[in-house]
Every structure is written in C-alpha cells, then in structure tokens.
C-alpha cells in the first residue's frame, strides 16, 4: 500500500472515486499538477490553471512551465503562494 | 506507410528550442497541448515573446498546428524546410504582416544531439568515417626508426639486418611480426644482450642493449687507420686514438685517418686504435659505345662491376673517334673500422 493510499484510508476517502485533480507543491521551487484542463494565463509572476474542478493561482517569481502535456503540468520557479479558486 | 525507425527525427532525447513572438500565446499553448504535444521549458522572454522546447519527434505536429493557426514567419536557422518555404511562397502560410507571428528555431539540443547531428549532416558522418579509416590505414605504415638503449652503437648493423629482411620506411607494420624481428636482430648481433621492437605511432622504436660479454675479439694490434680509397670523410667516430682528418675533408688512398699516438702534456703514448671512419669514395668506369643513348647501360655495368651499395652516380658523355665515351662516376661508402 502506497503512502497516499494509507493517507486516504486514514481520512476515510477510500470509498470515494479517484480525485479529478491533484496538486503537489515541492518546497517553493516546483509544483506538480494533475488533471489540468488549461493554462488560462501565465507570466513570470503568476500562472492561472484551470482544473477539472475549479482552478489554481500560483504566484511567485521567474515562473515557467517545465513540462506540460496531457493534463499534467510541472511549474518551476520560486513559488511564493498558491490559491485554490 | 511503414514508419522509418532510423530517421533522425525519431530519435529520443533531442529537443528543438523555438522562440515565438506574437499575441495570444495562451491560445497557442492550449492548442499545442490539445494537439498532443509535450511542451518543455515554456518561458516568457519578453512581452509577447516566449520560448519553448519540443522533442524533434513532434516537430511535424508542431508545425501542423501552428500552420493551422496561421502562424507565420518561419525562420529555421539550421535547416530551412523546402516544403514550408514553397508554401510560404505560394501564400499558403501567411506572412508576418498578416498575422503578426514569428517562429524561430533557435537551437537543437539534448543527450542524443551528437547522433542527431551526424544523421542530419551526412557529409560530416562520411568525413568522420573516412578520417577514421584513413587514420587507421596510415597508422600501419613505418615512417621512421628510432634506436634507443646502450646498443644503439651497432645501429648500422641493425639497419643492415632490417634492410635484408625488407623492413624499410614506407613498409607496413602488419607485414612483420615485431617479436620475430627482435629475435632476428638479437641473433644477428652477438654484441647485443637484448633487442625489442615497438610500434609507437608511425615510428618503429628499436630498443637495443649491449651485451656485457661480447663475442667479438678486440684486435688491439691496430696502431693506425689508413684510407685505401680517394674520397671525402663522411662520418668519423674515434673512441681511442688521435683523428687526423675531419668530416668533410678530402682524403686520398694511403692517407692516415686515425693515429694510435696520443699526446698528453708533452708525453706521447702509443696505443691501439678504436675507431670507425666512413669515406664517400669514388669509382670511375669508362664505357665506349657507337650509340649515343647508352647511359643506363653504362651505369648498370659500372654498378655491377663495383658490386657495392651505391649512394649516387654521375654520368658524362663525350663524342669519341670510335663512337661515344661514357664516364660513370659512382659514389659509395667505404667503411674503415679498427678495434
């Protein structure tokens, strides 16, 4: 059993269907997003992504899209804040 | 159509970096992503200017998408696609003024880029192959000899042996077994205790070590060394005795070359001579013929009469009452050794 599955079991989410999106922030240097529908706007300081349910605003400095394909997005740069919308 | 797996565009790990200038870049990103492309390092460089990386495998898809989007002025620095250039001429692809977009290929990189470069630059690949083959081929030829070790004093004898077995400049290393050659040198020269042949680039290095106990008998009865030919002193090595001539001096038959008397502080000591002198000697041969084109005959006859290795020759021809008088002068090395 993976760590994530263990966490799901602990918080009682195992009976729910798989989440439509997942966001992982690694320190303040990178963010990994699954289930990305679209990058709405992006600049060096802000990236707005649209997910299957809602979206995310990532603020920071020197932000860029490290890898973007088939609903997966890796954002690199100095991430100062993220906001769920 | 069958996929060409060996096409350079199918290599993994090679990426094209494009610089795109224009408005509505978000839409471009969206379309590229929806088109199934994997985008790497999408960065904003300036206002309305960004750069992105795409695997060369997806280059075709990228251009298909941007052409559909009316993306326009294509500057492909490394190699301009002819088909795309034609389309641009025909007006199928819009110009910059119409849509206001620039797509420029700035560089191609990646781990497999050297391989990709070789495949896309066939001339370089062929050149590299020719260079490697040429280097391998030329590497097999003997360009020079080098004698090392204490045994190099018998260099001339070793050279004679090497010549007798056909080892010369311009011959190939692969024609000879260096170990057999070393054994042969050792067997031919009892003065040596060790002989080794090595290949160092195009140079044959011959390592020789003198034997502590030689089998030659040292003749200590020779008190002087004289010339028996006319010529010019070419080489002079005196280990014991007093040299009476120098290199370049003209000597005649009977001239003393090395004397066994050594003067030291007004004291004269008589000793045996240990020396080697090489004199470039002359041999003249006269030949009379009725024909005026018999220079080669005269030279061959003179060489055969001398029966020694000739350094070089001169031929003069003069009309005579019986026909033509050919005078052939042969120059050869006369070696005097004492000791």
Short mmCIF file of N, CA and C in Angstrom, two decimals, chain B residues 8 10-12 14 21 30 37 42 47 67 80 87 101 111 123 183 185 190 254 258 294 310 324:
data_model
loop_
_atom_site.label_atom_id
_atom_site.label_comp_id
_atom_site.label_asym_id
_atom_site.label_seq_id
_atom_site.Cartn_x
_atom_site.Cartn_y
_atom_site.Cartn_z
N UNK B 8 16.40 10.33 -38.36
CA UNK B 8 16.89 11.12 -37.22
C UNK B 8 15.78 11.80 -36.43
N UNK B 10 13.22 10.54 -35.44
CA UNK B 10 12.62 9.60 -34.50
C UNK B 10 13.51 9.34 -33.29
N UNK B 11 14.59 10.10 -33.17
CA UNK B 11 15.49 9.90 -32.04
C UNK B 11 14.90 10.48 -30.76
N UNK B 12 15.03 9.74 -29.69
CA UNK B 12 14.60 10.24 -28.39
C UNK B 12 15.70 11.11 -27.80
N UNK B 14 16.20 14.42 -28.14
CA UNK B 14 16.65 15.60 -28.90
C UNK B 14 15.50 16.60 -28.93
N UNK B 21 7.15 34.80 -31.21
CA UNK B 21 6.83 36.20 -30.95
C UNK B 21 5.43 36.46 -31.49
N UNK B 30 -2.43 26.30 -25.44
CA UNK B 30 -3.61 25.44 -25.32
C UNK B 30 -3.72 24.53 -26.54
N UNK B 37 0.97 17.54 -27.97
CA UNK B 37 2.40 17.80 -27.84
C UNK B 37 2.81 17.88 -26.37
N UNK B 42 8.60 26.14 -21.04
CA UNK B 42 7.85 27.24 -21.66
C UNK B 42 8.12 28.49 -20.83
N UNK B 47 7.69 40.74 -23.40
CA UNK B 47 6.28 40.94 -23.72
C UNK B 47 5.99 40.38 -25.12
N UNK B 67 0.67 26.00 -38.37
CA UNK B 67 0.23 26.40 -39.71
C UNK B 67 -1.28 26.57 -39.74
N UNK B 80 16.33 25.03 -43.44
CA UNK B 80 15.00 25.52 -43.81
C UNK B 80 14.26 24.43 -44.57
N UNK B 87 5.48 26.63 -49.53
CA UNK B 87 4.15 27.03 -49.05
C UNK B 87 4.11 28.53 -48.76
N UNK B 101 3.04 36.98 -36.36
CA UNK B 101 3.72 35.97 -35.53
C UNK B 101 5.05 35.56 -36.16
N UNK B 111 20.59 14.98 -25.14
CA UNK B 111 21.64 13.98 -24.95
C UNK B 111 22.01 13.29 -26.27
N UNK B 123 27.35 14.50 -44.64
CA UNK B 123 28.71 14.82 -45.08
C UNK B 123 29.70 14.70 -43.94
N UNK B 183 63.87 -10.93 -32.30
CA UNK B 183 64.67 -12.15 -32.16
C UNK B 183 65.75 -12.21 -33.24
N UNK B 185 67.16 -9.67 -34.82
CA UNK B 185 68.21 -8.67 -34.54
C UNK B 185 69.17 -9.23 -33.49
N UNK B 190 75.79 -10.54 -32.04
CA UNK B 190 76.24 -11.13 -30.77
C UNK B 190 76.66 -10.08 -29.74
N UNK B 254 95.89 5.84 -49.04
CA UNK B 254 97.14 5.82 -48.28
C UNK B 254 97.20 6.85 -47.18
N UNK B 258 93.34 7.86 -38.70
CA UNK B 258 93.42 7.90 -37.24
C UNK B 258 94.77 7.33 -36.82
N UNK B 294 73.29 5.27 -74.42
CA UNK B 294 73.60 4.08 -73.62
C UNK B 294 74.01 4.45 -72.18
N UNK B 310 75.55 1.65 -53.84
CA UNK B 310 75.95 2.96 -54.37
C UNK B 310 75.07 4.05 -53.77
N UNK B 324 80.96 7.00 -78.83
CA UNK B 324 80.75 7.87 -77.66
C UNK B 324 81.46 7.27 -76.46
#
